[in-house]
mmCIF file with all atom_site columns, C-alpha atoms in Angstrom:
data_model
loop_
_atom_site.group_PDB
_atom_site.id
_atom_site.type_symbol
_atom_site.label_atom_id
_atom_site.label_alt_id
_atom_site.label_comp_id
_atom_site.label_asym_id
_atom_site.label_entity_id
_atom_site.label_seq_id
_atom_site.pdbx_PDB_ins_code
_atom_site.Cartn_x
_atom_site.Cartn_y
_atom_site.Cartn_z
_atom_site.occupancy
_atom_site.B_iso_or_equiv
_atom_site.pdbx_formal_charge
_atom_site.auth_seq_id
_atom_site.auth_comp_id
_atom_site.auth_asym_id
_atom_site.auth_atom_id
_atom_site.pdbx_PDB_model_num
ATOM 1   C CA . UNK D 1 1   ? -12.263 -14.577 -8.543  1.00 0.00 ? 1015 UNK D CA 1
ATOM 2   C CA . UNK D 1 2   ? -12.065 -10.837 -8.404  1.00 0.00 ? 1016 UNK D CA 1
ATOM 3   C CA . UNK D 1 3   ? -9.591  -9.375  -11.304 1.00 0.00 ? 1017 UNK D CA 1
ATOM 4   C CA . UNK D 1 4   ? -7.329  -8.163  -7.872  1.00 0.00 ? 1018 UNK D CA 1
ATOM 5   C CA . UNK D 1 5   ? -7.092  -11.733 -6.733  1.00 0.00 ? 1019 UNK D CA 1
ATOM 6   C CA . UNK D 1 6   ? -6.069  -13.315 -10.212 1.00 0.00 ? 1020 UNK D CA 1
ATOM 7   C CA . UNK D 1 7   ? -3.428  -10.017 -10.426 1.00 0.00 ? 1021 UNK D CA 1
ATOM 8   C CA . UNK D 1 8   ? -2.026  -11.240 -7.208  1.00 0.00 ? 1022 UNK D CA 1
ATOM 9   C CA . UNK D 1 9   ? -2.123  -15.039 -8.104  1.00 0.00 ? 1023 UNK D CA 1
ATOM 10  C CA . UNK D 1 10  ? -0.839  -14.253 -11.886 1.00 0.00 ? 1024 UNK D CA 1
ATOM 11  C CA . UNK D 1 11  ? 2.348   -12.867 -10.405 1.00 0.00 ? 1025 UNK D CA 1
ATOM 12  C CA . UNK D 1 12  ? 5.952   -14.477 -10.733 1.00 0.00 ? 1026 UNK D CA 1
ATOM 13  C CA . UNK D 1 13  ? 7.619   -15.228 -7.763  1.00 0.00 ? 1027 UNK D CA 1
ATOM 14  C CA . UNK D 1 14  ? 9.004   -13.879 -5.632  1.00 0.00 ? 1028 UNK D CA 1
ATOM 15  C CA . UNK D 1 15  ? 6.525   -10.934 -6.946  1.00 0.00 ? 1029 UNK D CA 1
ATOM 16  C CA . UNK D 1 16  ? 3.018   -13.227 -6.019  1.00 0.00 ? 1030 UNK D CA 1
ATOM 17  C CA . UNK D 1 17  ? 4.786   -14.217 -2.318  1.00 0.00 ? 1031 UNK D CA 1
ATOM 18  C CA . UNK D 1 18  ? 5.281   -10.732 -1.195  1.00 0.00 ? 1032 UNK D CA 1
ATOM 19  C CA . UNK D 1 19  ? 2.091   -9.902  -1.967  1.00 0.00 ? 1033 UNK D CA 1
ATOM 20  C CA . UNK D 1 20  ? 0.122   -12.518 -0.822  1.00 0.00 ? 1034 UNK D CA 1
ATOM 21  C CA . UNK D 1 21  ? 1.878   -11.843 2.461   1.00 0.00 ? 1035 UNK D CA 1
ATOM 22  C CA . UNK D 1 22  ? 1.309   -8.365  2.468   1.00 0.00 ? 1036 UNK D CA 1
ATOM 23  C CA . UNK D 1 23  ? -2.742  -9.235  1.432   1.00 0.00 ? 1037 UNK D CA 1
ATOM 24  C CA . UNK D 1 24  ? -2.720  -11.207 4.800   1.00 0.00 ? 1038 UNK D CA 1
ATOM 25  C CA . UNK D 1 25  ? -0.883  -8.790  6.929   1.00 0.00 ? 1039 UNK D CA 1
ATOM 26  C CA . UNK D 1 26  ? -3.294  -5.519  5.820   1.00 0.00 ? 1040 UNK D CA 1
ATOM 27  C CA . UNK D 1 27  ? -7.020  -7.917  5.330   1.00 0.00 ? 1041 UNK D CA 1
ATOM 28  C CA . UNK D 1 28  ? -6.377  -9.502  9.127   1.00 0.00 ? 1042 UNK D CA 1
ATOM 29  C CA . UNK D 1 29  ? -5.045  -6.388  10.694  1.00 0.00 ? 1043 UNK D CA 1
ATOM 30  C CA . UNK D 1 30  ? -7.732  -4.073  8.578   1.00 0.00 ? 1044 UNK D CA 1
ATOM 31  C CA . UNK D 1 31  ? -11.266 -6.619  8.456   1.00 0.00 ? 1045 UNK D CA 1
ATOM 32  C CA . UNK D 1 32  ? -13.573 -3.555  7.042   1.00 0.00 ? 1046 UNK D CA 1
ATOM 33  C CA . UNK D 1 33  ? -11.099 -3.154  3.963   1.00 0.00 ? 1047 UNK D CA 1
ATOM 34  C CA . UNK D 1 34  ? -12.540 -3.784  0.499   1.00 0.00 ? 1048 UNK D CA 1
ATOM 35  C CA . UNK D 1 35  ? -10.308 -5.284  -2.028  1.00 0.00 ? 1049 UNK D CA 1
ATOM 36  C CA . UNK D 1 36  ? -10.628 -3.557  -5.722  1.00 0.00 ? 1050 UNK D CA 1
ATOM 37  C CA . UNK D 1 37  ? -8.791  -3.383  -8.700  1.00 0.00 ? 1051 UNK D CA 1
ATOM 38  C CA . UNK D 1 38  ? -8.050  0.495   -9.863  1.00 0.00 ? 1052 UNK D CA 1
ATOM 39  C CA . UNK D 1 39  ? -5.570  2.045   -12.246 1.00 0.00 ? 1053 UNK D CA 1
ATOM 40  C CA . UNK D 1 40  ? -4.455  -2.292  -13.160 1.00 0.00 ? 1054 UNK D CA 1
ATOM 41  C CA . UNK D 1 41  ? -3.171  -3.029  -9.462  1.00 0.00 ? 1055 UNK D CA 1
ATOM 42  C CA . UNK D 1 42  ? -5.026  -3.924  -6.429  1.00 0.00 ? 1056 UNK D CA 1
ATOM 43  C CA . UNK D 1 43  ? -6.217  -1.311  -4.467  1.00 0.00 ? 1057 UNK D CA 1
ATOM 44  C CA . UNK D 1 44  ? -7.575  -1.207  -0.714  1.00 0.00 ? 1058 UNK D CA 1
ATOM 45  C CA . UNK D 1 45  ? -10.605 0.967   0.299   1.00 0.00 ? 1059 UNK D CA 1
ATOM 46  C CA . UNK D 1 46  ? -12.078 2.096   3.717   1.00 0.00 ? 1060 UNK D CA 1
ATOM 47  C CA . UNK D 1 47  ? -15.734 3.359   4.015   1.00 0.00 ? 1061 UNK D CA 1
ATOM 48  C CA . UNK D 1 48  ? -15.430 3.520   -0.258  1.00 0.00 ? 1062 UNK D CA 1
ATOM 49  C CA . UNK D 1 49  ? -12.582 5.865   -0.034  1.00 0.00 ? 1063 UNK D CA 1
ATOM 50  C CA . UNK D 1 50  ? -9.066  4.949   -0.956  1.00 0.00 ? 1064 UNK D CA 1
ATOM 51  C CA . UNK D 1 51  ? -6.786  3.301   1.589   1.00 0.00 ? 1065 UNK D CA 1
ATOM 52  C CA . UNK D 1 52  ? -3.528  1.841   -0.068  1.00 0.00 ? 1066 UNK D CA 1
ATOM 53  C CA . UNK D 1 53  ? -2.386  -0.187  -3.302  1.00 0.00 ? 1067 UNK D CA 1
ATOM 54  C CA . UNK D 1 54  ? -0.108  -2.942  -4.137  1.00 0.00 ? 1068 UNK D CA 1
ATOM 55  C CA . UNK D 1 55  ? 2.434   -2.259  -6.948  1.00 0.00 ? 1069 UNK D CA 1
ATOM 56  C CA . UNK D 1 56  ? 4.145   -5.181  -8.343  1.00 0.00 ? 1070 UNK D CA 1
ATOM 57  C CA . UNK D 1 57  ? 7.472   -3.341  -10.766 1.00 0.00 ? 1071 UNK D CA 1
ATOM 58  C CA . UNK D 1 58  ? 8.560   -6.725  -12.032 1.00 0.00 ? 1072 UNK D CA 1
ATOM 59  C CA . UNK D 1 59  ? 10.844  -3.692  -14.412 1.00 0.00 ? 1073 UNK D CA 1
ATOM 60  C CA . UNK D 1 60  ? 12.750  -2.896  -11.412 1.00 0.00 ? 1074 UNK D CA 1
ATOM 61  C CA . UNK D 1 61  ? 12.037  -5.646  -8.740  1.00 0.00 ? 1075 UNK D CA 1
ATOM 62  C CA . UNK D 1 62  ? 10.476  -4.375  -5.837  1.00 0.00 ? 1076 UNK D CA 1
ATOM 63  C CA . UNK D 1 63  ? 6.478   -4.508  -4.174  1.00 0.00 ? 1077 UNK D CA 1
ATOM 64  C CA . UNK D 1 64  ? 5.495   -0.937  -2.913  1.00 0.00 ? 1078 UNK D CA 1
ATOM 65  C CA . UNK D 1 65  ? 2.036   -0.407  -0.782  1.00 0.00 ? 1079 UNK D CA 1
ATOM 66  C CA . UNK D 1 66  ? 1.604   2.688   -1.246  1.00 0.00 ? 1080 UNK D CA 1
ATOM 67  C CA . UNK D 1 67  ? -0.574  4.988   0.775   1.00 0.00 ? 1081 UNK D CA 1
ATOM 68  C CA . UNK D 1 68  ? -3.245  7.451   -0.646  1.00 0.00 ? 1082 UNK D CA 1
ATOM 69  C CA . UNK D 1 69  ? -2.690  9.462   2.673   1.00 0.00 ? 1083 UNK D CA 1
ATOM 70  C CA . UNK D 1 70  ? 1.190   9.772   2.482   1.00 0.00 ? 1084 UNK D CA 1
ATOM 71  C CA . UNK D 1 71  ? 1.206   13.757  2.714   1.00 0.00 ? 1085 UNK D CA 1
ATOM 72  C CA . UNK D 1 72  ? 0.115   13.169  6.266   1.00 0.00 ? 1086 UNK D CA 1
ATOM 73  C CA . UNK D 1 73  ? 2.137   10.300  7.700   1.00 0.00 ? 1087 UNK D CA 1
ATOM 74  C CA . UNK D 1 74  ? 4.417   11.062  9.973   1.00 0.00 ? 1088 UNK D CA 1
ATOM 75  C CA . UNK D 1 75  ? 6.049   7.622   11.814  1.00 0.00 ? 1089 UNK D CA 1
ATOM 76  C CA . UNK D 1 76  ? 8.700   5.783   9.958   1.00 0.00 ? 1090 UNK D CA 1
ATOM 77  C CA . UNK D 1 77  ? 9.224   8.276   7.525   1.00 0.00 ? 1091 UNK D CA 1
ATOM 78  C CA . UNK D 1 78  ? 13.009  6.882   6.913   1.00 0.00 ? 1092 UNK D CA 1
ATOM 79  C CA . UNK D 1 79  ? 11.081  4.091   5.143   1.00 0.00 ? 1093 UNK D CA 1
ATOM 80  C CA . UNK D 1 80  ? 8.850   5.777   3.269   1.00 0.00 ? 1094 UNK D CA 1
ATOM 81  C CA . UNK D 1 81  ? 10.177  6.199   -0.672  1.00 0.00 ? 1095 UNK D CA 1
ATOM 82  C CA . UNK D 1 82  ? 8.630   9.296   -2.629  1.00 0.00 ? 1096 UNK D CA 1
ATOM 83  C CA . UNK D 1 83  ? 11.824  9.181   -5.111  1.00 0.00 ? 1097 UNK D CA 1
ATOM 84  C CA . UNK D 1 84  ? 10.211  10.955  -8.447  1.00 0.00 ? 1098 UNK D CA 1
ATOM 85  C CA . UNK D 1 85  ? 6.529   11.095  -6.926  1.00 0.00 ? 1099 UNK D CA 1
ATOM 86  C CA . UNK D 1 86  ? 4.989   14.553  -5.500  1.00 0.00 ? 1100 UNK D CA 1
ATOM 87  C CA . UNK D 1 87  ? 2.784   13.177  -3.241  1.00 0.00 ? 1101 UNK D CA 1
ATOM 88  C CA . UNK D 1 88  ? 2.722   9.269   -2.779  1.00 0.00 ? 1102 UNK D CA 1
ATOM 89  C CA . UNK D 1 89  ? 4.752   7.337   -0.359  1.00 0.00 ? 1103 UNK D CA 1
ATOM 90  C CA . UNK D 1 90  ? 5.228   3.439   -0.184  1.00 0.00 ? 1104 UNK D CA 1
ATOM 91  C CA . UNK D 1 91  ? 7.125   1.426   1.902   1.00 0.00 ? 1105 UNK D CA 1
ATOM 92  C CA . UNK D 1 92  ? 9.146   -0.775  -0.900  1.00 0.00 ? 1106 UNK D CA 1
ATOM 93  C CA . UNK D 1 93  ? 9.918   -4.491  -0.905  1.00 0.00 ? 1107 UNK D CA 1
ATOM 94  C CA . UNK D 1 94  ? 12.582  -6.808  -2.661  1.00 0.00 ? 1108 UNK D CA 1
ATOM 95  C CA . UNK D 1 95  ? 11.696  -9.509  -1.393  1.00 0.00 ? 1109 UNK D CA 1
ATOM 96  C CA . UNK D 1 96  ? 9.598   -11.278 1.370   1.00 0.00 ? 1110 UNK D CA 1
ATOM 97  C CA . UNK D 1 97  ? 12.062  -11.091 4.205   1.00 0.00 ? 1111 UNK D CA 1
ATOM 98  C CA . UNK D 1 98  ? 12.354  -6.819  3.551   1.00 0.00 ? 1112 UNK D CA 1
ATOM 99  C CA . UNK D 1 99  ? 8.985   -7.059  5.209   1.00 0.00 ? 1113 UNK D CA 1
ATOM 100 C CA . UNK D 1 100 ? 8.900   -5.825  9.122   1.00 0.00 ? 1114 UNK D CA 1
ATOM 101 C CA . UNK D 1 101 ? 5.677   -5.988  9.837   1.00 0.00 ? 1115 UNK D CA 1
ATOM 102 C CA . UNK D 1 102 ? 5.778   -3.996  13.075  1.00 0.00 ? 1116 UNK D CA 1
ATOM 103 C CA . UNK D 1 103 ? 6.440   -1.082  10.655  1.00 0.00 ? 1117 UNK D CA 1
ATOM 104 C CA . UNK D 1 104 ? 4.061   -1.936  7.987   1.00 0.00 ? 1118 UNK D CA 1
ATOM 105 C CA . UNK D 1 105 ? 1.419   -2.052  10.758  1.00 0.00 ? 1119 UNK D CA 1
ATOM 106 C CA . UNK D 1 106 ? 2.574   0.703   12.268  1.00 0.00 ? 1120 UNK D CA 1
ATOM 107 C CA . UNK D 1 107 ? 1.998   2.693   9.343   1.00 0.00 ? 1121 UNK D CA 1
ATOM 108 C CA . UNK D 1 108 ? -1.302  1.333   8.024   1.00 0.00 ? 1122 UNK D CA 1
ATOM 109 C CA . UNK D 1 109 ? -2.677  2.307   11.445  1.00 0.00 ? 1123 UNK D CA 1
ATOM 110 C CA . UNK D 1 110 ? -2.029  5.641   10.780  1.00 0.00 ? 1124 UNK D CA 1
ATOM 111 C CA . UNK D 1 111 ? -3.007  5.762   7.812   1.00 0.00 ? 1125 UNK D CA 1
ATOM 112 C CA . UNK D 1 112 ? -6.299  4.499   8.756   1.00 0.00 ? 1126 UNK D CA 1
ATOM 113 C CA . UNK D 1 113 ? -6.356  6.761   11.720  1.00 0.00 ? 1127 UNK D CA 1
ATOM 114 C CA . UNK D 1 114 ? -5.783  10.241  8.973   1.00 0.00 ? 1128 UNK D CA 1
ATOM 115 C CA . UNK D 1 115 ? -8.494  8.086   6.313   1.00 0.00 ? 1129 UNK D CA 1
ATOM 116 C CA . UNK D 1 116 ? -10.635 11.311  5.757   1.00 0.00 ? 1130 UNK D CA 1
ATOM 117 C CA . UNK D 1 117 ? -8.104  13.827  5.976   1.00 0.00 ? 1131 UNK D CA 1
ATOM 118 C CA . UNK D 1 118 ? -7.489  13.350  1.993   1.00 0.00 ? 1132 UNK D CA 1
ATOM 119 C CA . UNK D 1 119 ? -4.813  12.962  -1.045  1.00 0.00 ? 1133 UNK D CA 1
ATOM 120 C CA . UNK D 1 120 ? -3.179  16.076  -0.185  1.00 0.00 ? 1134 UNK D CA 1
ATOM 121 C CA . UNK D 1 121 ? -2.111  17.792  2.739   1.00 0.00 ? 1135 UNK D CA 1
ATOM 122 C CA . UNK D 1 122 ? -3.310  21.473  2.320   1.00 0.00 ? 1136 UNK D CA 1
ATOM 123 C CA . UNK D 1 123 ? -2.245  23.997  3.747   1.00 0.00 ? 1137 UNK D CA 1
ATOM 124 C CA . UNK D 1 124 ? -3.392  27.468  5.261   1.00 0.00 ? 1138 UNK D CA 1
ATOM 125 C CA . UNK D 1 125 ? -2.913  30.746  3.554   1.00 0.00 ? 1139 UNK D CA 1
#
């Protein structure tokens, strides 16, 4: 089992729910993503560059996927947190029914869509 897998599967509910749901919703919607485990959470990559992450806070009770594009997204920004973070985003979950997948979707297709574009969102001088 890869150590991402057994993260997921370790978790307490209703921690290990949300994110097996949210492992369905991005590996079925995103077939060419590679499941890893970086920085002790699991972490999707696209064409071996980062894509988005999993983030169980068991401390404060919530699931983010966060994206490694976030400087660049632009749909459904009202549900994108950044509280205390310069550049991440994630869209944040409490528990299993906070999960609208339209918008999840939504927002993992754009991310996909701005994949090479990069961590930070540079701009010209």
């Amino acid at each position: 089992m890869k150590p991402a897998e057994e993260y997921i599967l370790n978790q307490p509910e209703p921690f290990k729910s949300i994110l097996l749901h949210l492992q369905i919703l991005i590996e079925t919607s995103f077939t060419e993503v590679d499941l890893q485990f970086k920085w002790k959470m699991p972490f999707y990559y696209l064409n071996e560059k980062p894509f988005c992450y999993l983030n169980a806070s068991k401390k404060k009770g919530y699931v983010d996927v966060g994206f490694w594009v976030s400087a660049h997204l632009t749909k459904y920004n009202e549900f994108l947190i950044s509280e205390n973070r310069k550049v991440i985003k994630s869209l944040r979950y409490f528990k299993l029914e906070d999960i609208q997948e339209e918008i999840l979707i939504s927002v993992l297709q754009e991310a996909h869509e701005l994949k090479e574009k990069g961590f930070y969102k540079r701009t010209s001088t």
